[in-house]
Short mmCIF file of C-alpha atoms and ligand atoms in Angstrom, two decimals:
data_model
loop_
_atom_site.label_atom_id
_atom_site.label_comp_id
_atom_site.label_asym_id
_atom_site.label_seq_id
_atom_site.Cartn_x
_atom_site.Cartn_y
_atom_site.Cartn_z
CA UNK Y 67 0.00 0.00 0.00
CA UNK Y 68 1.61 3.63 -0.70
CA UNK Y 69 2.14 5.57 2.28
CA UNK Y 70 2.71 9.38 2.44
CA UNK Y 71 4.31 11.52 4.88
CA UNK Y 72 2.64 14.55 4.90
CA UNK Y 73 3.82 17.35 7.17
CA UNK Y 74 0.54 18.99 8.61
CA UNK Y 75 0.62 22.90 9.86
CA UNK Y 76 -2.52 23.89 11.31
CA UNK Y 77 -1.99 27.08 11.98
CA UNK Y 78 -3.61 29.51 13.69
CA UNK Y 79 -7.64 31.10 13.52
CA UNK Y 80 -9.75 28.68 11.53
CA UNK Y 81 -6.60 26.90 9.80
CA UNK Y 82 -7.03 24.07 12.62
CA UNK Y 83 -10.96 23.35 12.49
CA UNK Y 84 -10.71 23.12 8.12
CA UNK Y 85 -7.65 21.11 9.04
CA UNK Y 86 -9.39 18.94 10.59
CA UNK Y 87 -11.83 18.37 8.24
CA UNK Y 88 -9.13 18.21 5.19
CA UNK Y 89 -7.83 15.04 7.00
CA UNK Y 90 -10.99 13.31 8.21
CA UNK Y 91 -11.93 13.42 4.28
CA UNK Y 92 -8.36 11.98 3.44
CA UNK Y 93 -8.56 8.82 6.25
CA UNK Y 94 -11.70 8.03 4.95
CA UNK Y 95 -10.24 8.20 0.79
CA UNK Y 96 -7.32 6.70 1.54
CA UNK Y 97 -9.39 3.56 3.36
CA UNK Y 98 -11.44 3.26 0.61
CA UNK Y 99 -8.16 3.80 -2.09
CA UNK Y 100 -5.85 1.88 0.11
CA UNK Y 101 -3.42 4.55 0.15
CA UNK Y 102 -1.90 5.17 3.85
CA UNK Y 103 -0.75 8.71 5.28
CA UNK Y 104 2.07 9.38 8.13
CA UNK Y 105 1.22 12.23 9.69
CA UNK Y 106 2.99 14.67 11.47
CA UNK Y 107 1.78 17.74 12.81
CA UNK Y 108 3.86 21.70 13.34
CA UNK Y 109 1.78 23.58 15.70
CA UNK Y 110 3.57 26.81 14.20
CA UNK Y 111 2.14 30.66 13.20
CA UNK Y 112 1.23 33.24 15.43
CA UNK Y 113 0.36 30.58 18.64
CA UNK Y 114 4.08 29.22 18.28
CA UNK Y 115 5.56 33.01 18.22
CA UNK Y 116 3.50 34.05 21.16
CA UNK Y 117 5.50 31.12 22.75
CA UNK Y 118 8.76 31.09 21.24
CA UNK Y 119 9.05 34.26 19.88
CA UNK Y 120 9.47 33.02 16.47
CA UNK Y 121 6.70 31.76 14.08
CA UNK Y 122 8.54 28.17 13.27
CA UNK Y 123 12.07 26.32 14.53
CA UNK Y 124 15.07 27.37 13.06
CA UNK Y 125 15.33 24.16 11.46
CA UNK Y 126 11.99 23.86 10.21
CA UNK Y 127 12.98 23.62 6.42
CA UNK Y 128 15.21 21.10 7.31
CA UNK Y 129 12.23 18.71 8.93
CA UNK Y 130 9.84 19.63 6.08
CA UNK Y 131 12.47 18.41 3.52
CA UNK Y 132 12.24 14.74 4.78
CA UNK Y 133 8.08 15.01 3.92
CA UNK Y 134 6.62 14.40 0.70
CA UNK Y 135 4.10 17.10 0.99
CA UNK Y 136 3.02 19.85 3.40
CA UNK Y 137 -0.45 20.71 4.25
CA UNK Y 138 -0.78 23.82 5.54
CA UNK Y 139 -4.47 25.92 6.89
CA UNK Y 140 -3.99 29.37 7.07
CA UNK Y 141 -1.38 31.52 9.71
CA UNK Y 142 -1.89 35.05 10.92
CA UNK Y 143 -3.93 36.88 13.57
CA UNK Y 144 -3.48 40.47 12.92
CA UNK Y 145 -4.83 41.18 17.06
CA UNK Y 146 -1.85 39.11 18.25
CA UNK Y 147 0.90 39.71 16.13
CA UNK Y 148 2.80 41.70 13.58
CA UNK Y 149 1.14 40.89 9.94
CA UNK Y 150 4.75 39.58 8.89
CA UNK Y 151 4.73 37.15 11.83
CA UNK Y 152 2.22 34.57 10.07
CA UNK Y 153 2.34 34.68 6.54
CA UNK Y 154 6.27 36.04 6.27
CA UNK Y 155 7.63 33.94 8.70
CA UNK Y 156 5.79 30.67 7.79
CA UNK Y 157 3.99 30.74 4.58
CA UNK Y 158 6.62 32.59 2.40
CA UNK Y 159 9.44 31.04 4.08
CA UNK Y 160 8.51 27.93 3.09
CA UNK Y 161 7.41 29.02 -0.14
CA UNK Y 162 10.88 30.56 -0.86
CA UNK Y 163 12.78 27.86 1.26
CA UNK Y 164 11.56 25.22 -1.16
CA UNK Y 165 11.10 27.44 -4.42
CA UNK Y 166 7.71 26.58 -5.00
CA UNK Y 167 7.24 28.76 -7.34
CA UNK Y 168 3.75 28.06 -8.63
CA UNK Y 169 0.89 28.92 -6.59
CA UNK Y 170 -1.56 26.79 -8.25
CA UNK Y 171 -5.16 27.99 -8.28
CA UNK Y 172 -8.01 26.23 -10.19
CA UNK Y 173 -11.27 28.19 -11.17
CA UNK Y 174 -13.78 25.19 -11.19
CA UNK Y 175 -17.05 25.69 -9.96
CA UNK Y 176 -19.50 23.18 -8.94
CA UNK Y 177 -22.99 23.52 -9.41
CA UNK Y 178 -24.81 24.36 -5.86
CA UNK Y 179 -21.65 26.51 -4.76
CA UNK Y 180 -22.99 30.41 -4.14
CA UNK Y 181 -23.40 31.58 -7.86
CA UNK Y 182 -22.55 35.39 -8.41
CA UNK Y 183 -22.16 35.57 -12.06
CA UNK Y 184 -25.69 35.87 -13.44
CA UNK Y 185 -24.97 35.50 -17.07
CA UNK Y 186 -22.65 32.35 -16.50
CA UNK Y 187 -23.00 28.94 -15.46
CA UNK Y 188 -20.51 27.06 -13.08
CA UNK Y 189 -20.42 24.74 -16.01
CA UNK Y 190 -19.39 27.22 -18.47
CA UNK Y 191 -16.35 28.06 -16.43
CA UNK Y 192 -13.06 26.04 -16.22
CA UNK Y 193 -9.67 27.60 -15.64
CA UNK Y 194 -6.43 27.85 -13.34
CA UNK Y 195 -4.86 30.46 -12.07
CA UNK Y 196 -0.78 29.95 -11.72
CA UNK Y 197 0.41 33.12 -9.38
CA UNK Y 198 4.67 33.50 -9.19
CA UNK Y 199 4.86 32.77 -5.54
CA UNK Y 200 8.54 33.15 -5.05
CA UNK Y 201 9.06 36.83 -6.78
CA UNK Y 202 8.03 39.97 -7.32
CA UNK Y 203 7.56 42.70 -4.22
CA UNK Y 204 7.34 39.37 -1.72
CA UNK Y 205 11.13 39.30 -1.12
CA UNK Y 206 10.97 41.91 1.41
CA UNK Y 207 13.37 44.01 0.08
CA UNK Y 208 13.45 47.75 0.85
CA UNK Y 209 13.03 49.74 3.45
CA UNK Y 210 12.15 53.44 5.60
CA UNK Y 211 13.95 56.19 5.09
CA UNK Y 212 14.42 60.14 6.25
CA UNK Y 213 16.98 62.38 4.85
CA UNK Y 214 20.21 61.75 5.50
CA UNK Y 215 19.59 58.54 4.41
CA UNK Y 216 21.67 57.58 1.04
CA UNK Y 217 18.31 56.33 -0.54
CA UNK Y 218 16.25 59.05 0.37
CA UNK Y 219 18.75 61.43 -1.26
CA UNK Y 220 18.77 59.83 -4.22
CA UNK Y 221 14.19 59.52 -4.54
CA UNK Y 222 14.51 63.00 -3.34
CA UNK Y 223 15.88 64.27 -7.53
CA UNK Y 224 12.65 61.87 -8.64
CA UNK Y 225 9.91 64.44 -7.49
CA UNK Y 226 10.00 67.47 -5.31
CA UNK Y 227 7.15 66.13 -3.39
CA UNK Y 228 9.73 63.40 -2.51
CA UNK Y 229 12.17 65.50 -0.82
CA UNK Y 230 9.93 67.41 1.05
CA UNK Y 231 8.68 64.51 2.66
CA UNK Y 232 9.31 63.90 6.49
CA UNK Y 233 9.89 59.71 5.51
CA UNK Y 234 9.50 57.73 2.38
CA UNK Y 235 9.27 53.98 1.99
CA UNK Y 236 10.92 51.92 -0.69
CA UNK Y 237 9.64 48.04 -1.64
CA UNK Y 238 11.36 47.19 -4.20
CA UNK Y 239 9.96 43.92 -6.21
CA UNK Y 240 12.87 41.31 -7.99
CA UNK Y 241 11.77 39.67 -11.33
CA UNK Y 242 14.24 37.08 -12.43
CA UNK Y 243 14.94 35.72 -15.79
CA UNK Y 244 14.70 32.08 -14.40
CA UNK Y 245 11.80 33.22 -12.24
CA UNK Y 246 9.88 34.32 -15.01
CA UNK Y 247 10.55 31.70 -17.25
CA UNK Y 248 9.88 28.73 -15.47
CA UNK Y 249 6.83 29.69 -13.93
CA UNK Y 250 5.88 31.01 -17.59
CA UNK Y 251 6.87 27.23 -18.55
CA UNK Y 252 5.12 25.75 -15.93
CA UNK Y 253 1.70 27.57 -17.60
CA UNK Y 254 2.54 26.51 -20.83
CA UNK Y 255 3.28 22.86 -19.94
CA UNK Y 256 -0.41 22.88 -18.07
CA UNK Y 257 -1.97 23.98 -21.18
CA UNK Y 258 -0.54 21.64 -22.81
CA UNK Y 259 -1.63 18.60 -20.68
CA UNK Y 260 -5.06 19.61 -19.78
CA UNK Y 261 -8.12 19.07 -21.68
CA UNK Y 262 -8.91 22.77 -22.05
CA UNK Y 263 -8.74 25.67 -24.78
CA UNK Y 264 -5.00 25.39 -25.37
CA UNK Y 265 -4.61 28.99 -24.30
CA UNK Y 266 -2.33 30.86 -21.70
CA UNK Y 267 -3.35 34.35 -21.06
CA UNK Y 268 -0.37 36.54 -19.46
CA UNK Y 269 -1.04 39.94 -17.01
CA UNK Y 270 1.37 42.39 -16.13
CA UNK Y 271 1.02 46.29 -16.30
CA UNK Y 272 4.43 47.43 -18.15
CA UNK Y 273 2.62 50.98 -18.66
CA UNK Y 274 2.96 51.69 -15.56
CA UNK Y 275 6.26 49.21 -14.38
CA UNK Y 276 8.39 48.87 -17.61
CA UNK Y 277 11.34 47.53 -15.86
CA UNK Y 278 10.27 44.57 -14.08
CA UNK Y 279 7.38 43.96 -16.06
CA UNK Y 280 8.95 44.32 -18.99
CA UNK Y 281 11.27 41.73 -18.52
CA UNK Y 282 8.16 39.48 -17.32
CA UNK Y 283 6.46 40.43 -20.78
CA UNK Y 284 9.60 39.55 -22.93
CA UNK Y 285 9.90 36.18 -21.26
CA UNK Y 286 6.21 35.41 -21.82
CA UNK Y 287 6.57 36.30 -26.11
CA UNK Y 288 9.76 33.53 -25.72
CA UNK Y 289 8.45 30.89 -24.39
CA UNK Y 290 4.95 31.53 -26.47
CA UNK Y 291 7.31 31.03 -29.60
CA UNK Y 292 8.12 27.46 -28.11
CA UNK Y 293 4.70 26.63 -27.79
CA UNK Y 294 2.93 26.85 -31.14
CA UNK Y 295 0.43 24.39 -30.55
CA UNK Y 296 -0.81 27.09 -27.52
CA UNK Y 297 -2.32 30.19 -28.26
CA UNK Y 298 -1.68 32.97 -25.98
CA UNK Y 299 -2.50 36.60 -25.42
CA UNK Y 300 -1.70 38.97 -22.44
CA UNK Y 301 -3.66 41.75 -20.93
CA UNK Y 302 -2.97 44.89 -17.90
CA UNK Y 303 -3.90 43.25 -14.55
CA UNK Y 304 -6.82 46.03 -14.54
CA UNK Y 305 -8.24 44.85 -17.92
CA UNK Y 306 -7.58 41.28 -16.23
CA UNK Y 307 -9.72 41.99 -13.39
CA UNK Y 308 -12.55 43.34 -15.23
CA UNK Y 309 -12.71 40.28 -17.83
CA UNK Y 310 -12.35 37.39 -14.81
CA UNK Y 311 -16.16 38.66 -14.00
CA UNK Y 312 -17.27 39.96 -17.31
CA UNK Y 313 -15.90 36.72 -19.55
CA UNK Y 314 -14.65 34.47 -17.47
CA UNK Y 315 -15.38 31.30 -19.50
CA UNK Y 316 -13.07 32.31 -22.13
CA UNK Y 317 -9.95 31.76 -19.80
CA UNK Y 318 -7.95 28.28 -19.65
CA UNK Y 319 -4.32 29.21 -18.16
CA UNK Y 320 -4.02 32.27 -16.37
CA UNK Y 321 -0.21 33.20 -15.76
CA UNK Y 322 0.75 35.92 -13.01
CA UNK Y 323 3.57 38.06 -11.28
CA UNK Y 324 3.42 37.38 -7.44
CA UNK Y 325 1.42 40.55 -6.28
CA UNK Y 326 -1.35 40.63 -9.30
CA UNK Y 327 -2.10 36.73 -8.50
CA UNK Y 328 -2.69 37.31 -5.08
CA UNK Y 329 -5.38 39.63 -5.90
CA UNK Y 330 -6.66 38.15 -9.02
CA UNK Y 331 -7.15 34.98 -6.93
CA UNK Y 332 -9.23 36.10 -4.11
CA UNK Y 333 -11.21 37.42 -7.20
CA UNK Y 334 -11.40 33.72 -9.04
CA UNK Y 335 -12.03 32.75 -5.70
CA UNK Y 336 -15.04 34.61 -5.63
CA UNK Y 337 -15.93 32.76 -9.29
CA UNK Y 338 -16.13 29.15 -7.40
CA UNK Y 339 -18.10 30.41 -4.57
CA UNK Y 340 -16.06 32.61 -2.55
CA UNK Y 341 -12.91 31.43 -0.01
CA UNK Y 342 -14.33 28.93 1.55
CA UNK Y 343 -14.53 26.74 -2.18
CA UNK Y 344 -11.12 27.33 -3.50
CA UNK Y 345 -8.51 25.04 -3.37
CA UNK Y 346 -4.52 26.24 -4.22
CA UNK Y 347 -1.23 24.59 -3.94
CA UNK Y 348 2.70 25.74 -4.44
CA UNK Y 349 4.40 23.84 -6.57
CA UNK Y 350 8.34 22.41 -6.19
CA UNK Y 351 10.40 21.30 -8.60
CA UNK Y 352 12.95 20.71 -5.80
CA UNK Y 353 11.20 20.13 -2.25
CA UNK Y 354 7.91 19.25 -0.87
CA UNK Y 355 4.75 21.33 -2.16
CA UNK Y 356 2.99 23.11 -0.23
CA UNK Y 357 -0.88 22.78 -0.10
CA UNK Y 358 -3.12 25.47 1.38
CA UNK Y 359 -6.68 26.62 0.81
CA UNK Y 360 -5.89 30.06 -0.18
CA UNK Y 361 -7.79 32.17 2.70
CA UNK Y 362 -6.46 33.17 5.84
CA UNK Y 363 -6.78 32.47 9.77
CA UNK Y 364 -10.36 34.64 9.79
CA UNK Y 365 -10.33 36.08 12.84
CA UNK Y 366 -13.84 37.62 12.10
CA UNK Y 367 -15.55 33.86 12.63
CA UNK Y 368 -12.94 31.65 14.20
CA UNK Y 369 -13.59 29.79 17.11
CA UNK Y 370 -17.87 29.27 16.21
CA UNK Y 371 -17.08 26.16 14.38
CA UNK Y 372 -18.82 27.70 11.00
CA UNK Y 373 -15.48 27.82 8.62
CA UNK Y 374 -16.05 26.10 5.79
CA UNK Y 375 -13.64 23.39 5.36
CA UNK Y 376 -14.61 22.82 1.53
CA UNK Y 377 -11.14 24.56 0.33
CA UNK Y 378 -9.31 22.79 2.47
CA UNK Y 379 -10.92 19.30 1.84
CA UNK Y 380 -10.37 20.35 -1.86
CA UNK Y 381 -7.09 21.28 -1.56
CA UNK Y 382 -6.51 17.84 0.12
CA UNK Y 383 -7.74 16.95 -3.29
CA UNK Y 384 -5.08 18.65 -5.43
CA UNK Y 385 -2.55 17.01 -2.75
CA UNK Y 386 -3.25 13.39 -3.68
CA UNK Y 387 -3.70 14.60 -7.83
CA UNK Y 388 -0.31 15.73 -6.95
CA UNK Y 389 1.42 12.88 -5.55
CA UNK Y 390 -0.39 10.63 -8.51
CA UNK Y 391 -2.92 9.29 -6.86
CA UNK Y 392 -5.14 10.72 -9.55
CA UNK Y 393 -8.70 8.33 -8.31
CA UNK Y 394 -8.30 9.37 -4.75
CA UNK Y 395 -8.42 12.79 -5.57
CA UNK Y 396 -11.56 12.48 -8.18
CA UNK Y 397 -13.45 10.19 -5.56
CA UNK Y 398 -13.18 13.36 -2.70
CA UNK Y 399 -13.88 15.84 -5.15
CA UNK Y 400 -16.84 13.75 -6.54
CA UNK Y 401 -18.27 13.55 -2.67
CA UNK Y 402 -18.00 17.16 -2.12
CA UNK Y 403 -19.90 18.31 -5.45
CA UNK Y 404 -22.27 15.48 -4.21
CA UNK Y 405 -22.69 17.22 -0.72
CA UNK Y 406 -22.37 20.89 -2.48
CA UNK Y 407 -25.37 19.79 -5.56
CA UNK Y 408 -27.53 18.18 -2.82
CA UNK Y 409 -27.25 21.31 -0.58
CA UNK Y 410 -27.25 18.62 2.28
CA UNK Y 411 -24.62 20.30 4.96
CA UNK Y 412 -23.47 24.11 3.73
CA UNK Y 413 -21.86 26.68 6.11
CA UNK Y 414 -23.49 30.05 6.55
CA UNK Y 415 -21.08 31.56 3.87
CA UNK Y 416 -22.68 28.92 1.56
CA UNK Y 417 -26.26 29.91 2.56
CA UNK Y 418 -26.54 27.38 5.03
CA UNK Y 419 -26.44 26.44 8.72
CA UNK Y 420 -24.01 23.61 8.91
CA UNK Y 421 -20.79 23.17 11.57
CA UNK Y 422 -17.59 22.86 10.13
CA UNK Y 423 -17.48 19.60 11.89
CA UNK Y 424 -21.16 18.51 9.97
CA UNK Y 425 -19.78 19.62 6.43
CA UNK Y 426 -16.83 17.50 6.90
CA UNK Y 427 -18.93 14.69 7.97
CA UNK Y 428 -21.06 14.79 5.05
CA UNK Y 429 -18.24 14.56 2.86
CA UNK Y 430 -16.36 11.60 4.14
CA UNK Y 431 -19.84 10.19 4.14
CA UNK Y 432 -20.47 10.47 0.45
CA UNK Y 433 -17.49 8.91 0.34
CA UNK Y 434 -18.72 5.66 1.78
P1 NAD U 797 -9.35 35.81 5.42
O1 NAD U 797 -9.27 34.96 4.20
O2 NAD U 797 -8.91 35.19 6.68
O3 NAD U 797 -10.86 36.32 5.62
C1 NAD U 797 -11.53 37.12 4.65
C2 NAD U 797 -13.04 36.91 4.80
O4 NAD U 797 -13.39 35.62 4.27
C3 NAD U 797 -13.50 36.91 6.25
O5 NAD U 797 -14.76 37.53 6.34
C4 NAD U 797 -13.60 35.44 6.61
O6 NAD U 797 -14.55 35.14 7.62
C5 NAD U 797 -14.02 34.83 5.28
N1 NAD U 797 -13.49 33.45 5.15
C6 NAD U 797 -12.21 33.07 4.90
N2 NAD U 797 -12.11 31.76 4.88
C7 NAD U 797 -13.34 31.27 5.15
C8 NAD U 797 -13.87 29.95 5.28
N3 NAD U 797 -13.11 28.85 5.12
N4 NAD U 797 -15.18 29.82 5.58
C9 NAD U 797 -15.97 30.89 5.73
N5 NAD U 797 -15.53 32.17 5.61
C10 NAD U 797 -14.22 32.35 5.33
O7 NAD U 797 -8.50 37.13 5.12
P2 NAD U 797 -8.05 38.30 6.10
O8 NAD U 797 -9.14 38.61 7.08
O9 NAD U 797 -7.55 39.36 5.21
O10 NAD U 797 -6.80 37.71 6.89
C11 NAD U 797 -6.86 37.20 8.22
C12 NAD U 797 -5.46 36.70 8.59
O11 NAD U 797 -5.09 35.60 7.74
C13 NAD U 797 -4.38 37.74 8.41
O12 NAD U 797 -3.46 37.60 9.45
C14 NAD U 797 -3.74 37.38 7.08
O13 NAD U 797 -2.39 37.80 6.96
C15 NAD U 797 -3.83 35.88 7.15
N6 NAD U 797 -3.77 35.19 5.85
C16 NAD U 797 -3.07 34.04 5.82
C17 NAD U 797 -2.99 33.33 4.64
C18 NAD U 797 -2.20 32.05 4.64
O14 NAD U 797 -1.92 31.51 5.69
N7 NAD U 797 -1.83 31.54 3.49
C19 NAD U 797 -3.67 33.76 3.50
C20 NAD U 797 -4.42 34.93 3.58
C21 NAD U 797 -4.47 35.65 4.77
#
């Protein structure tokens, strides 16, 4: 029987309840698909920091090497702790530490999800969002300055509203070559292998940010030229936005810079139901991959046991696609669109009145 060691991470706010939930769905799979897990859980995030005073171990990339995958809920609670406590010191440090690279995020919505498109159908729509998630302005590079500083001198000949400022604030985003291109690849490759439009749109906004963009852009026409059998066109993030709820059933593989796909994908989010239906992943070519649903902690609702653990059951989903066990994955996703269609257990973000706890239960029911 194939047996996976999966590192879990909880995480803090509502990360542990859809955590929960995520795993209860995979026991029951794997039973059925005889596929065994070897679980180990990282209670790190904001609750580890309050302890520690840091977010994760020192060594924690080195433990999460040993796993074949990491499954991660959500860190952060903005009341507790500096924002760059959670998601800096967990979630992109293990996204960088690993070079996962692609934040994977498909747009597939199932019929019964909450439906805000009017002149669409979920069954019209069908497409995957692949966000940078190593680049861009989330390498933390920059800084505050006042005069007398050497940078502040030199912003100061940019504008004269600059230099009479009391303190300005550089973040300063990094677009690599090999960044761009393999992530660019990555898109290309997908397009390739699904069963989909053969089409890879791009989004950037080199109007406004010709340097890094540009470079982004120039990669994009290359690798396009390698790909004949793949059409492709490209389109300002703004432009992006509007067409994600005006056409979205034209799309098949969306390609982004870092800081446009996290936006664009709380949008698509929105497309498959909102954040509590949207699976994601980040993608290694090196390491483990990291899979996460794609909101965060929620403060707002955590600890009332209504989260909806849908993404994260889904992204358990992707997980096991991921690892190639390609029936596991279609026989949870098949019991949650089973759940979802029936309207049977739904959280009150879904319109319903369901526990965390009962949605999960549903779901490893329909299993069997
Ligand atoms: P959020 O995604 O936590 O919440 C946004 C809204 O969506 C809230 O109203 C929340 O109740 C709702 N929501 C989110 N997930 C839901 C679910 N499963 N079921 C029902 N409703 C759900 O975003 P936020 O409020 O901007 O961030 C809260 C904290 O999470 C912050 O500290 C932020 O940095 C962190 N965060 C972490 C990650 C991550 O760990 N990858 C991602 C995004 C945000």
């Amino acid at each position: 029987m194939p047996t996976y060691s999966i590192a879990v991470i909880p995480g803090d706010g509502i990360g542990p309840d859809v955590i929960a939930e995520g795993l209860k769905v995979l026991q029951r799979a794997g039973d059925r698909s005889e596929v065994a897990f070897d679980l180990e859980h990282f209670p790190w995030g904001v609750g580890y920091w309050l302890q520690h005073d840091v977010p994760m171990p020192p060594d924690a990339l080195q433990i999460l090497a040993g796993f074949d995958s990491i499954y991660l809920g959500a860190v952060g609670l903005p009341d507790k702790a500096p924002e760059t406590v959670g998601v800096g010191g967990v979630v992109l440090a293990i996204r960088a530490g690993f070079e996962q690279f692609a934040n994977v995020r498909p747009v597939q919505p199932m019929p019964g999800c909450p439906w805000y498109i009017a002149h669409r159908t979920p069954e019209e729509i069908d497409f995957i969002v692949i966000r940078e998630a190593t680049e861009g302005f989330y390498c933390n590079l920059g800084g505050r300055y006042r005069s007398g500083d050497a940078e502040f001198a030199e912003v100061s000949t940019v504008r004269p509203a600059f230099a009479e400022s009391a303190e300005i604030a550089l973040q300063t985003g990094v677009f690599s070559e090999l960044g761009c291109r393999r992530v660019i690849t990555y898109a290309f490759d997908l397009a390739q292998k699904r069963d989909g439009k053969k089409h890879v749109t791009s989004t950037t906004k080199s109007n406004a940010l010709p340097h890094a963009m540009g470079l982004w852009d120039e990669i994009f026409e290359q690798v396009a030229a390698e790909y004949p059998d793949i059409a492709h066109d490209w389109s300002h993030v703004d432009a992006l936005a509007m067409r994600f709820i005006t056409n979205p059933e034209r799309f098949d593989v969306v390609v982004a810079p870092n800081l446009f796909g996290d936006i664009l994908t709380d949008l698509s989010a929105v497309l498959v139901g909102g954040l509590g239906f949207a699976p994601g992943g980040n993608l290694s070519q090196t390491g483990p991959s990291m899979f996460e649903p794609p909101h965060g902690s929620a403060p707002d609702i955590m600890g009332k046991g209504i989260a909806n653990p849908i993404a994260a059951i889904l992204t358990a989903a992707f997980m096991m696609e991921s690892l190639g066990e390609q029936e596991m994955a279609g026989c949870i996703r098949e019991a949650v669109a089973k759940v979802v269609s029936e309207g049977r257990a739904l959280t009150p973000d879904a319109g319903g009145d369901a526990t965390t706890t009962q949605v999960g239960d549903a779901i490893a029911d329909a299993i069997g």
